[in-house]
Tab-separated table of C-alpha atoms and ligand atoms in Angstrom:
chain	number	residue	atom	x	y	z
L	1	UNK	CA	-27.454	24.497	107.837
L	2	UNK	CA	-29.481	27.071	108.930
L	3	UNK	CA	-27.826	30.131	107.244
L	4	UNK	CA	-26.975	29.053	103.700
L	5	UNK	CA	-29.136	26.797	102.248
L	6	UNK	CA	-29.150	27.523	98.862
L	7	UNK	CA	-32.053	29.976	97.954
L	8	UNK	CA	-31.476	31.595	101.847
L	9	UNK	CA	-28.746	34.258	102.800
L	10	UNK	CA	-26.004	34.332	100.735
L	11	UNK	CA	-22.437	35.168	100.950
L	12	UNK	CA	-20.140	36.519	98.122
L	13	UNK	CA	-16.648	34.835	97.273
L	14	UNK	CA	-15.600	37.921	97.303
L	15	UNK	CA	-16.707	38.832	100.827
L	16	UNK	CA	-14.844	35.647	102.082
L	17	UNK	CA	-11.827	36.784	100.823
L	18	UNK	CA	-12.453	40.200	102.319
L	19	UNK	CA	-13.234	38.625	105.488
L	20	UNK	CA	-10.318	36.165	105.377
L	21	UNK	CA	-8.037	39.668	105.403
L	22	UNK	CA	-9.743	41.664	108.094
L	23	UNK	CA	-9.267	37.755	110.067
L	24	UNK	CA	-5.880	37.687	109.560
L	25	UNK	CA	-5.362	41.171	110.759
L	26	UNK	CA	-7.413	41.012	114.154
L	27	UNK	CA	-5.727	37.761	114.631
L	28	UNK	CA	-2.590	38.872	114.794
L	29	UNK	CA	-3.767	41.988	116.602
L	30	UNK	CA	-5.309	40.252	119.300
L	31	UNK	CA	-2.274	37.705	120.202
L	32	UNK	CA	0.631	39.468	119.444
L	33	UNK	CA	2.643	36.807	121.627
L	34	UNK	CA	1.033	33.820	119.216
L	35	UNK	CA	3.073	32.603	115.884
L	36	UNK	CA	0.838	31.608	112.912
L	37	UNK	CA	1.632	28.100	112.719
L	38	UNK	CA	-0.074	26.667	109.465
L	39	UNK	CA	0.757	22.822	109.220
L	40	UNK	CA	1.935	21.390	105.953
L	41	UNK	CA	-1.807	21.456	104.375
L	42	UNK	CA	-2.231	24.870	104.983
L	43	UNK	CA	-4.873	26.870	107.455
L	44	UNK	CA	-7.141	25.392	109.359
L	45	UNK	CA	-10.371	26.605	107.701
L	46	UNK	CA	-14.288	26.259	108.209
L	47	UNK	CA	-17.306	28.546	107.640
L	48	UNK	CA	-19.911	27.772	110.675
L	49	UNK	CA	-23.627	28.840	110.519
L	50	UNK	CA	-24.051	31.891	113.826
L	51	UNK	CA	-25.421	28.347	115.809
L	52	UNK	CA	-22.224	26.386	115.433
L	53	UNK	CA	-22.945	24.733	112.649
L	54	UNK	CA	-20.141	23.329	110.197
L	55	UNK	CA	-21.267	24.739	106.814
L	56	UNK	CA	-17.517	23.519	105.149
L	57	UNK	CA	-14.610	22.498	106.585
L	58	UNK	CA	-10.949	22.279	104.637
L	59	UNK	CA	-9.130	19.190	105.104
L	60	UNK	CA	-6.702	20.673	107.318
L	61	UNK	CA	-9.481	21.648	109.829
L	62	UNK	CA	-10.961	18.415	109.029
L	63	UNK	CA	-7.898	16.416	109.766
L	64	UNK	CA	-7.246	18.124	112.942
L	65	UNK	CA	-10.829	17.287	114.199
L	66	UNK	CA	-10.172	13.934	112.980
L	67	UNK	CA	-13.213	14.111	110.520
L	68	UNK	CA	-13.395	14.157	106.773
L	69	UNK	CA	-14.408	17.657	105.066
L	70	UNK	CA	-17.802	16.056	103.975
L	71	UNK	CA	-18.442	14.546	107.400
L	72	UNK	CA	-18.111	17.278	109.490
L	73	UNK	CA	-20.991	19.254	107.494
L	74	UNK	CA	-23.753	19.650	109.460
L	75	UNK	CA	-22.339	18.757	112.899
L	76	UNK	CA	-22.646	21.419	115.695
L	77	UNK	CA	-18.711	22.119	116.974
L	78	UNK	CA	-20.429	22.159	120.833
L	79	UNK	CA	-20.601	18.390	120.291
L	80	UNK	CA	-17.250	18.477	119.721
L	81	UNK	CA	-16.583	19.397	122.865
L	82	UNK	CA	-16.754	17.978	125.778
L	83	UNK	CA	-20.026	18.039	127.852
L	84	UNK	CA	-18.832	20.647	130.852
L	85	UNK	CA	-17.201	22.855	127.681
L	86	UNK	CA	-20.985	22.767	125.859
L	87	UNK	CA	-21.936	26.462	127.978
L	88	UNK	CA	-18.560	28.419	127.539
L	89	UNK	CA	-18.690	27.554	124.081
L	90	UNK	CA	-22.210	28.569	123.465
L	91	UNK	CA	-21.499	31.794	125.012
L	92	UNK	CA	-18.286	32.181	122.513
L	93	UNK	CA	-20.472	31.652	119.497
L	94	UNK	CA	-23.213	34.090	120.839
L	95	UNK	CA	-20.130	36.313	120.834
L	96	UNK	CA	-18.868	36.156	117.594
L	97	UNK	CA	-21.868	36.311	116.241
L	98	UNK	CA	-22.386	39.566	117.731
L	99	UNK	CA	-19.186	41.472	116.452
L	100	UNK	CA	-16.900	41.679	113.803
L	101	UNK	CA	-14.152	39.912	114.960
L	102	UNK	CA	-13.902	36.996	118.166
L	103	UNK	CA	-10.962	34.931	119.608
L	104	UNK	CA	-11.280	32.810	122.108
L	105	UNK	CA	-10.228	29.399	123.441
L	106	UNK	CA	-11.732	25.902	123.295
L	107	UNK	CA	-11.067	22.346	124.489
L	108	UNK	CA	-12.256	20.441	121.591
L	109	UNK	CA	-12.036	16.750	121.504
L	110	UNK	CA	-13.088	15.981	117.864
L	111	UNK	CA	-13.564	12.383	116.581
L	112	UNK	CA	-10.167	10.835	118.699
L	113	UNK	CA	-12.190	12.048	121.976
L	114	UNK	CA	-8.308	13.234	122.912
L	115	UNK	CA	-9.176	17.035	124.053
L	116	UNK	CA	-7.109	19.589	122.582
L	117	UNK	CA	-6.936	22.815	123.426
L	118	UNK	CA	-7.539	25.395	120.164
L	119	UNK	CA	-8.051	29.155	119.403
L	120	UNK	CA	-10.171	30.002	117.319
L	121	UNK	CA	-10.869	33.254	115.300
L	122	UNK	CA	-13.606	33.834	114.006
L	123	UNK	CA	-14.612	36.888	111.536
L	124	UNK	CA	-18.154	37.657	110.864
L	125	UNK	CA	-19.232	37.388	106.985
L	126	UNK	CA	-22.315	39.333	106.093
L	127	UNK	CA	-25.202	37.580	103.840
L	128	UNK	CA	-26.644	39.562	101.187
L	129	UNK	CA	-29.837	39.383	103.446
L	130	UNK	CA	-29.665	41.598	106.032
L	131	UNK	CA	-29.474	40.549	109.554
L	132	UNK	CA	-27.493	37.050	108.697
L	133	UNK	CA	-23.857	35.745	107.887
L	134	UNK	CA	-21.836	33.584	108.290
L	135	UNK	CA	-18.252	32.784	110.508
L	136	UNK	CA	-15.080	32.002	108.725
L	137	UNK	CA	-13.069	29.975	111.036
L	138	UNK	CA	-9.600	29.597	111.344
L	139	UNK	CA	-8.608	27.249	113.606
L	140	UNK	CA	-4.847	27.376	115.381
L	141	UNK	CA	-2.943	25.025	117.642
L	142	UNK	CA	-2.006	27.896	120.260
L	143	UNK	CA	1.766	27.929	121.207
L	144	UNK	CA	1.898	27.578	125.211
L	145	UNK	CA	5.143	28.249	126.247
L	146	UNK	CA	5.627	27.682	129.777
L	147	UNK	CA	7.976	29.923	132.012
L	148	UNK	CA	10.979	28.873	132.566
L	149	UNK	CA	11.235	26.227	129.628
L	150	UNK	CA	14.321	25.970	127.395
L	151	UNK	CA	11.790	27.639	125.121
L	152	UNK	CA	11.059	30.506	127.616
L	153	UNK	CA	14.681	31.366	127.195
L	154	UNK	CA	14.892	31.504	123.829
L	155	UNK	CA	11.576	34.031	123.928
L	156	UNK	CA	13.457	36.658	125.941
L	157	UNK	CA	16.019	37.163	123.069
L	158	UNK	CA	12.697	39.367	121.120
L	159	UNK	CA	14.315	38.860	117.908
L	160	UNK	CA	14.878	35.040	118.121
L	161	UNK	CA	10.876	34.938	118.708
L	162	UNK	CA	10.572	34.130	114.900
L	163	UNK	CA	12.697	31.621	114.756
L	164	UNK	CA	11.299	30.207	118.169
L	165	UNK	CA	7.091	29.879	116.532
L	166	UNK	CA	8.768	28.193	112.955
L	167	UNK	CA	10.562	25.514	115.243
L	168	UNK	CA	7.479	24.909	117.308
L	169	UNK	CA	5.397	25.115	113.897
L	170	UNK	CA	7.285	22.393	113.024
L	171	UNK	CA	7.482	20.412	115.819
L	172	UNK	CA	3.809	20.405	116.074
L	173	UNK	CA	4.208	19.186	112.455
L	174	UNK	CA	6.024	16.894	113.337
L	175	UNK	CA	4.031	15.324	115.974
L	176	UNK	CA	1.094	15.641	113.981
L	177	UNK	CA	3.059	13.806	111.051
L	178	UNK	CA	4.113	10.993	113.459
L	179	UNK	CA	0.519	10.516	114.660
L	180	UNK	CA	-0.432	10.225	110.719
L	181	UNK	CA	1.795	7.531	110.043
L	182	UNK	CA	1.443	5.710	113.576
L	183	UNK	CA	-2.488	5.729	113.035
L	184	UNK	CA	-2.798	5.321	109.584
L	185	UNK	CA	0.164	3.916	107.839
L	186	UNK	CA	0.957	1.569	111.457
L	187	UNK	CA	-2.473	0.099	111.690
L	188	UNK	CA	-2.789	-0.303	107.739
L	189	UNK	CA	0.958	-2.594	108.522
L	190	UNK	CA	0.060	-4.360	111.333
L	191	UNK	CA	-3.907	-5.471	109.080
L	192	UNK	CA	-1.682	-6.627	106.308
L	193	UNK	CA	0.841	-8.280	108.462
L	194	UNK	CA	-1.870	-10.386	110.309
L	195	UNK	CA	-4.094	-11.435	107.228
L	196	UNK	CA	-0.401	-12.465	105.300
L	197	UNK	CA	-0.342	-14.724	108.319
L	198	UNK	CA	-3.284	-16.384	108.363
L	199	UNK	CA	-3.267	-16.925	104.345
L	200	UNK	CA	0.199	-18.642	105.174
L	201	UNK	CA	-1.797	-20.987	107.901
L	202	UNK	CA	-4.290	-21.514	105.660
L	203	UNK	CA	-2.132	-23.370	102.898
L	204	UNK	CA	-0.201	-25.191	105.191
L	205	UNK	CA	-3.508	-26.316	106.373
L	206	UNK	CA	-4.637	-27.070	102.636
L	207	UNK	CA	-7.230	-24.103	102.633
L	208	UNK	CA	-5.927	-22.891	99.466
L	209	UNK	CA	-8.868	-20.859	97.865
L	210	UNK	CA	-9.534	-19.167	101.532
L	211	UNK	CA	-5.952	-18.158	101.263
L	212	UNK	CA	-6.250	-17.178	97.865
L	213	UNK	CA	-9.675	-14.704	98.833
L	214	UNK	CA	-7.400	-13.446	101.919
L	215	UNK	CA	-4.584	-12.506	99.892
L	216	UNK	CA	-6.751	-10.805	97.499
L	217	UNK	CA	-8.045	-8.403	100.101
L	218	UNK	CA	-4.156	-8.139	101.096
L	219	UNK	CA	-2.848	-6.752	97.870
L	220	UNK	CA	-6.052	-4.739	97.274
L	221	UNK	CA	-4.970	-3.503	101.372
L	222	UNK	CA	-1.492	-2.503	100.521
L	223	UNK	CA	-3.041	-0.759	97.554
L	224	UNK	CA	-4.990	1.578	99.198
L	225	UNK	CA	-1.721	2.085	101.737
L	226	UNK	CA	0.324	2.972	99.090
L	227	UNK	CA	-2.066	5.568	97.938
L	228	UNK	CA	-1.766	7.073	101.541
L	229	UNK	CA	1.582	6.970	101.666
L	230	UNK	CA	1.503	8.759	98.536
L	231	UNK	CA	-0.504	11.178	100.076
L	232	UNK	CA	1.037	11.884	103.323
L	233	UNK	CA	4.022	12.541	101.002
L	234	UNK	CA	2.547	14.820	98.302
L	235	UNK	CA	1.048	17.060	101.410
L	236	UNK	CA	3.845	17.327	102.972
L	237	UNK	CA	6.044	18.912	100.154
L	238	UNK	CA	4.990	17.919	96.434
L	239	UNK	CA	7.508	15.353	95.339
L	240	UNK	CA	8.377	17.368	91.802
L	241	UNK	CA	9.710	20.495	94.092
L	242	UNK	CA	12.815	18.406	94.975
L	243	UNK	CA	13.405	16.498	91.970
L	244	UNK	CA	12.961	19.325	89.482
L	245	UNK	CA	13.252	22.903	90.850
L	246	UNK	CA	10.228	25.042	91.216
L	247	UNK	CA	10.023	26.562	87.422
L	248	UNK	CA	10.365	23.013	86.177
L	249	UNK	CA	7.657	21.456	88.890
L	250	UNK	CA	5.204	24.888	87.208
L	251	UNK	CA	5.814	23.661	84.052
L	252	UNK	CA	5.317	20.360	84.608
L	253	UNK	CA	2.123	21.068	86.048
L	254	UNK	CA	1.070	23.034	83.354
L	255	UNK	CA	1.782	19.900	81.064
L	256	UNK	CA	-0.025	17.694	83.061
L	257	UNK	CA	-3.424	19.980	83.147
L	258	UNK	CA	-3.394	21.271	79.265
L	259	UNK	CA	-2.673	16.966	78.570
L	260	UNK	CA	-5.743	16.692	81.073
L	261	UNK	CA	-8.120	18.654	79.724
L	262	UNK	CA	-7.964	18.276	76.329
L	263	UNK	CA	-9.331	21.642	74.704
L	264	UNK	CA	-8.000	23.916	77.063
L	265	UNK	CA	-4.970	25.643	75.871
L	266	UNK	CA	-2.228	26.377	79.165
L	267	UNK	CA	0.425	28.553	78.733
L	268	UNK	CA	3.619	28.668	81.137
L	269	UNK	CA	5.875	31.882	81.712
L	270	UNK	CA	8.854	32.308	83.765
L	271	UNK	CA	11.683	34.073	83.868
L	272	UNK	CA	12.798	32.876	87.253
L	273	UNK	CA	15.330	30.729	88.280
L	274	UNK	CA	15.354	28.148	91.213
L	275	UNK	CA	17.969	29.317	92.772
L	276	UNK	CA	16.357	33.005	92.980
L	277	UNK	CA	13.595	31.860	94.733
L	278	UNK	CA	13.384	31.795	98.888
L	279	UNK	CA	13.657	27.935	99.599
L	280	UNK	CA	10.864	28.666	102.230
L	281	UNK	CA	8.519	30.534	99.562
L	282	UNK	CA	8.456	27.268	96.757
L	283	UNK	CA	5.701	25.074	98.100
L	284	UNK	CA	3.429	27.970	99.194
L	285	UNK	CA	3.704	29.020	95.521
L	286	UNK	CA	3.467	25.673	93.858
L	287	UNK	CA	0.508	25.144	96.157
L	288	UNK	CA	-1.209	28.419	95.254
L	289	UNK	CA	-0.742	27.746	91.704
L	290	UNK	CA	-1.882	24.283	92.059
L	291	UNK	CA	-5.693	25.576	93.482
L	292	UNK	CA	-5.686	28.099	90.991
L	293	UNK	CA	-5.300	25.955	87.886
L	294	UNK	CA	-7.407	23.384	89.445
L	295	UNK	CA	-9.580	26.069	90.079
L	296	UNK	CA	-9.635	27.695	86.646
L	297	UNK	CA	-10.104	23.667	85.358
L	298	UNK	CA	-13.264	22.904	87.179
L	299	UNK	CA	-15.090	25.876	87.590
L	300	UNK	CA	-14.334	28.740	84.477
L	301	UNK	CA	-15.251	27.028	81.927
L	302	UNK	CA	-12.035	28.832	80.244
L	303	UNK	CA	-10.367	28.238	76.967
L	304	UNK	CA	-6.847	29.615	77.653
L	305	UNK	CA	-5.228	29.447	80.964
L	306	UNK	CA	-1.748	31.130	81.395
L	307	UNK	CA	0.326	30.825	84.760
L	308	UNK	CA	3.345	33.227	85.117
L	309	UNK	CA	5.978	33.630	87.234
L	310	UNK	CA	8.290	36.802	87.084
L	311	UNK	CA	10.728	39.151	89.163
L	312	UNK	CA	12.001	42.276	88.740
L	313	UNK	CA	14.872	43.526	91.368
L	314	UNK	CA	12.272	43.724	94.911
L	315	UNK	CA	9.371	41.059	94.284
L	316	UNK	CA	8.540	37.970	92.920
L	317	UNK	CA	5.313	37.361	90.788
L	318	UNK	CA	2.834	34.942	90.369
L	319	UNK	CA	0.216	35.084	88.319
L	320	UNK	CA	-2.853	32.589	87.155
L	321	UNK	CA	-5.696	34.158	84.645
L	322	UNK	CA	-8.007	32.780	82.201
L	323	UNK	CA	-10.772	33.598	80.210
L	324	UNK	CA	-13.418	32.188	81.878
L	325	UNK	CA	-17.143	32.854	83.321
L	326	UNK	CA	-15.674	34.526	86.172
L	327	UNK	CA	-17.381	34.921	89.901
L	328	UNK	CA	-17.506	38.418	90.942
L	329	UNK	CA	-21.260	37.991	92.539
L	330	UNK	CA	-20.739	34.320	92.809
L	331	UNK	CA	-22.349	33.317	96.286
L	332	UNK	CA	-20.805	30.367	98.719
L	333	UNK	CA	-23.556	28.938	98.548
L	334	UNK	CA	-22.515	25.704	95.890
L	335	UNK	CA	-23.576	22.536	97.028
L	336	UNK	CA	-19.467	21.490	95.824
L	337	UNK	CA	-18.795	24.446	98.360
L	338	UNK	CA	-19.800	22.774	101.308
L	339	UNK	CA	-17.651	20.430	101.133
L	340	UNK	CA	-14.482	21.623	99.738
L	341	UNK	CA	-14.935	25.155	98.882
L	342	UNK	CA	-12.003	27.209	101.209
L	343	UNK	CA	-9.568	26.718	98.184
L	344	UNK	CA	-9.532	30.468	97.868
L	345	UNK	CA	-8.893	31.504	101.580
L	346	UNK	CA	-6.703	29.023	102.057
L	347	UNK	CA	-4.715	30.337	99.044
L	348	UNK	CA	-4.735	33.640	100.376
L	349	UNK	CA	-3.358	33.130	103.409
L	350	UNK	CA	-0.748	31.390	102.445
L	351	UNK	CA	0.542	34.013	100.432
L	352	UNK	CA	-0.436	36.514	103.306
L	353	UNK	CA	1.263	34.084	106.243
L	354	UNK	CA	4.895	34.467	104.760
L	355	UNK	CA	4.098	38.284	104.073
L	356	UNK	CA	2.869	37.976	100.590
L	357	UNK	CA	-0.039	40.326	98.793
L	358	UNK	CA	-2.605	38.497	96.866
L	359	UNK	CA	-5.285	39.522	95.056
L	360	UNK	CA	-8.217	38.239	92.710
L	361	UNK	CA	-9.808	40.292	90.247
L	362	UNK	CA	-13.218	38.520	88.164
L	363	UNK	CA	-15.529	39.353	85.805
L	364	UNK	CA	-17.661	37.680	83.418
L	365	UNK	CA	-16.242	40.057	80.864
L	366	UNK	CA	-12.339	39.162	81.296
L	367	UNK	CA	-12.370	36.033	83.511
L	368	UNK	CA	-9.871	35.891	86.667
L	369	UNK	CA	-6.963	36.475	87.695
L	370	UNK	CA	-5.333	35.344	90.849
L	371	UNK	CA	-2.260	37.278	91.817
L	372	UNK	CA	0.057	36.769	94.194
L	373	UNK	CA	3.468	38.750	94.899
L	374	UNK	CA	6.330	38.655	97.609
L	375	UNK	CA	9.034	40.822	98.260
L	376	UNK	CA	12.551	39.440	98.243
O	1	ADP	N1	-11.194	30.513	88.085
O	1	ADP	C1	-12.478	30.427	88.452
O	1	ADP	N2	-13.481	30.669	87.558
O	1	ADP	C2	-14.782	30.597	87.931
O	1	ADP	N3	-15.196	30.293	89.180
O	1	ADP	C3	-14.257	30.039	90.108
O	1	ADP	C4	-12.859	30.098	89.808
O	1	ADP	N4	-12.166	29.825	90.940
O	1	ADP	C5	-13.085	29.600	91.892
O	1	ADP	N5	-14.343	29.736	91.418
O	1	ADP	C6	-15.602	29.636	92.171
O	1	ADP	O1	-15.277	29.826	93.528
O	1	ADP	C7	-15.726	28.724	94.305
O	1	ADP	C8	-14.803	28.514	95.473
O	1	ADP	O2	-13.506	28.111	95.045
O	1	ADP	P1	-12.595	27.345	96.058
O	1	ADP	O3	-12.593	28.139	97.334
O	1	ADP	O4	-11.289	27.064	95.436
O	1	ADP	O5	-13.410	26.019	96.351
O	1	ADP	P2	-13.631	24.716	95.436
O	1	ADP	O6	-12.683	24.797	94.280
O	1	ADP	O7	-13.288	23.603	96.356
O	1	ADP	O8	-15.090	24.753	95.057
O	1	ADP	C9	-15.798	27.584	93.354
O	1	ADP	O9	-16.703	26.605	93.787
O	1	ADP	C10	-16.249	28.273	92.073
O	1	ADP	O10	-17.637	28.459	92.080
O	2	MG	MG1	-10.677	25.162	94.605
């Protein structure tokens, strides 16, 4: 980690966000023809050192290099690649190192050794030391649409094109979804299938206490699949959406964190109702208010929380402030960071991705407030 180490360069919070925006914007500028396809988790989002060098890594971009968050700190993506990719890629970096703002293509094979062909975009992220940054990293599944395809018909119709990168979005959702449950929750099936078996041999054969040690690893087996099944679930759409409405699923929330915490005092608003809100708009904003209260949990240090949620006749509101220490000069640069900290990027583009604003304002003084607002 040769650019942030804590007590080397530094980069602002702020900055990140900053950067995340000018990202978003040269992205889009510089492949008009390509959808932004977030999966259910969000961006794909990592900060590399100017070398290549994972500094953090979300668990989207994680996932889709087949890594954890934690594990892919420190690796250089060129041995990610495959070997006769290693030069183009070096010369990429070099690139983006060297400007503002870089796209370009890679075959990346991650953990799975399966090469996949990404974009990435990468926006440069000054250090408070001159001369040295860092790249934020988003990482998209590019939508190749080949001539003459059903879907090359739909593209000529201009105005279908919209429609055309949500279905792919989700196919690609889809597949990744079904590779999910075939690698995880299959194999987890087919370990606790076989070791039921062989307990059952062993008490036919009399081999009662072996059974009994086997079927203890089963159960404690289907426990751990049961927590990914939960999982897979709760990323894909959190379950409380459906059952109770998004105002309800806020307040519940809220509930659940003030019962939580103990001392910490939070306060729900709303004067929304389900049915006003844009089906496709509820989990981006039960997500975003998810980071933010788990943010303003485990890093302000705040008494009061209060989440809102409010319209008046063109937008819809959402609000999260408390009273905490704030992070206006707060520097990436946590060791917590490394491993999870894109919370507020990933936040932010969200919101931005389905033509949101956001905003964060922080002080010591007044605490923060994350703000994000569509138009209906
Ligand atoms: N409400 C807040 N109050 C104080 N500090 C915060 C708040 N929200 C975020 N931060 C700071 O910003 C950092 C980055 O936040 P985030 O991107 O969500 O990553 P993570 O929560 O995984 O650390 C946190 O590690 C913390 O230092
Ligand atoms: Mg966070």
């Amino acid at each position: 980690m040769d650019a942030i180490q804590p007590g080397g360069p530094q980069v602002r919070l702020l900055d990140l966000i900053e950067a995340m925006r000018k990202l978003r914007r040269a992205a889009c500028a510089s492949q008009p023809e390509a959808g932004v396809v977030t999966d259910a988790r969000g961006a794909a989002l990592a900060i590399l050192t100017p070398a290549g060098i994972f500094v953090s890594a979300n668990r989207s971009a994680a996932a889709l290099l087949g890594y954890s968050s934690a594990e892919l700190v420190g690796k250089r993506l060129v041995d990610l690649a495959p070997d006769d990719a290693h030069a183009a890629l070096t010369d990429d970096l070099s690139a983006s190192a060297a400007r503002e703002f870089h796209s370009f293509k890679a075959l990346l094979t991650g953990r799975t050794g399966h090469p996949t062909r990404l974009a990435l975009h990468q926006q440069w992220v000054p250090a408070k030391t001159m001369n040295s940054g860092v790249l934020l990293t988003l990482f998209e599944e590019p939508l190749i649409i080949e001539p003459g395809s059903a879907d090359s018909e739909l593209l000529d119709a201009s105005e279908r094109l919209c429609q055309t990168y949500l279905m792919i979005g989700q196919q690609k959702e889809r597949q990744r979804l079904a590779s999910e449950l075939h690698d995880g929750l299959g194999q987890a099936l087919t370990l606790v299938k076989l070791m039921t078996e062989d307990a059952l041999m062993r008490i036919r054969r009399g081999q009662v206490d072996d059974a009994v040690q086997l079927l203890d690893s089963t159960v404690f087996r289907i426990r751990e699949t049961i927590g990914d099944v939960r999982q897979i679930c709760g990323e894909l759409r959190p379950l409380m959406l459906d059952k109770l409405g998004l105002p309800a699923a806020l307040g519940s929330l809220c509930r659940r964190i003030e019962r939580g915490t103990g001392a910490m005092s939070v306060v729900f608003d709303c004067d929304v109702a389900d049915k006003d809100v844009p089906e496709h708009l509820k989990a981006d904003m039960f997500r975003v208010a998810q980071e933010a209260l788990n943010n303003a949990v485990k890093h302000a240090a705040a008494t009061e929380i209060s989440l809102s949620l409010r319209s008046d006749a063109a937008r819809l509101m959402l609000t999260i402030r408390d009273n905490g220490i704030g992070y206006e000069n707060h520097p990436f640069a946590t060791d917590e960071a490394y491993t999870t900290g894109l919370g507020l990027v990933g936040m932010q583009h969200r919101v931005e991705m389905h033509g949101g604003a956001f905003s964060i304002e922080s002080s010591a003084a007044t605490g923060t407030l994350v703000c994000a607002t569509w138009t209906r």
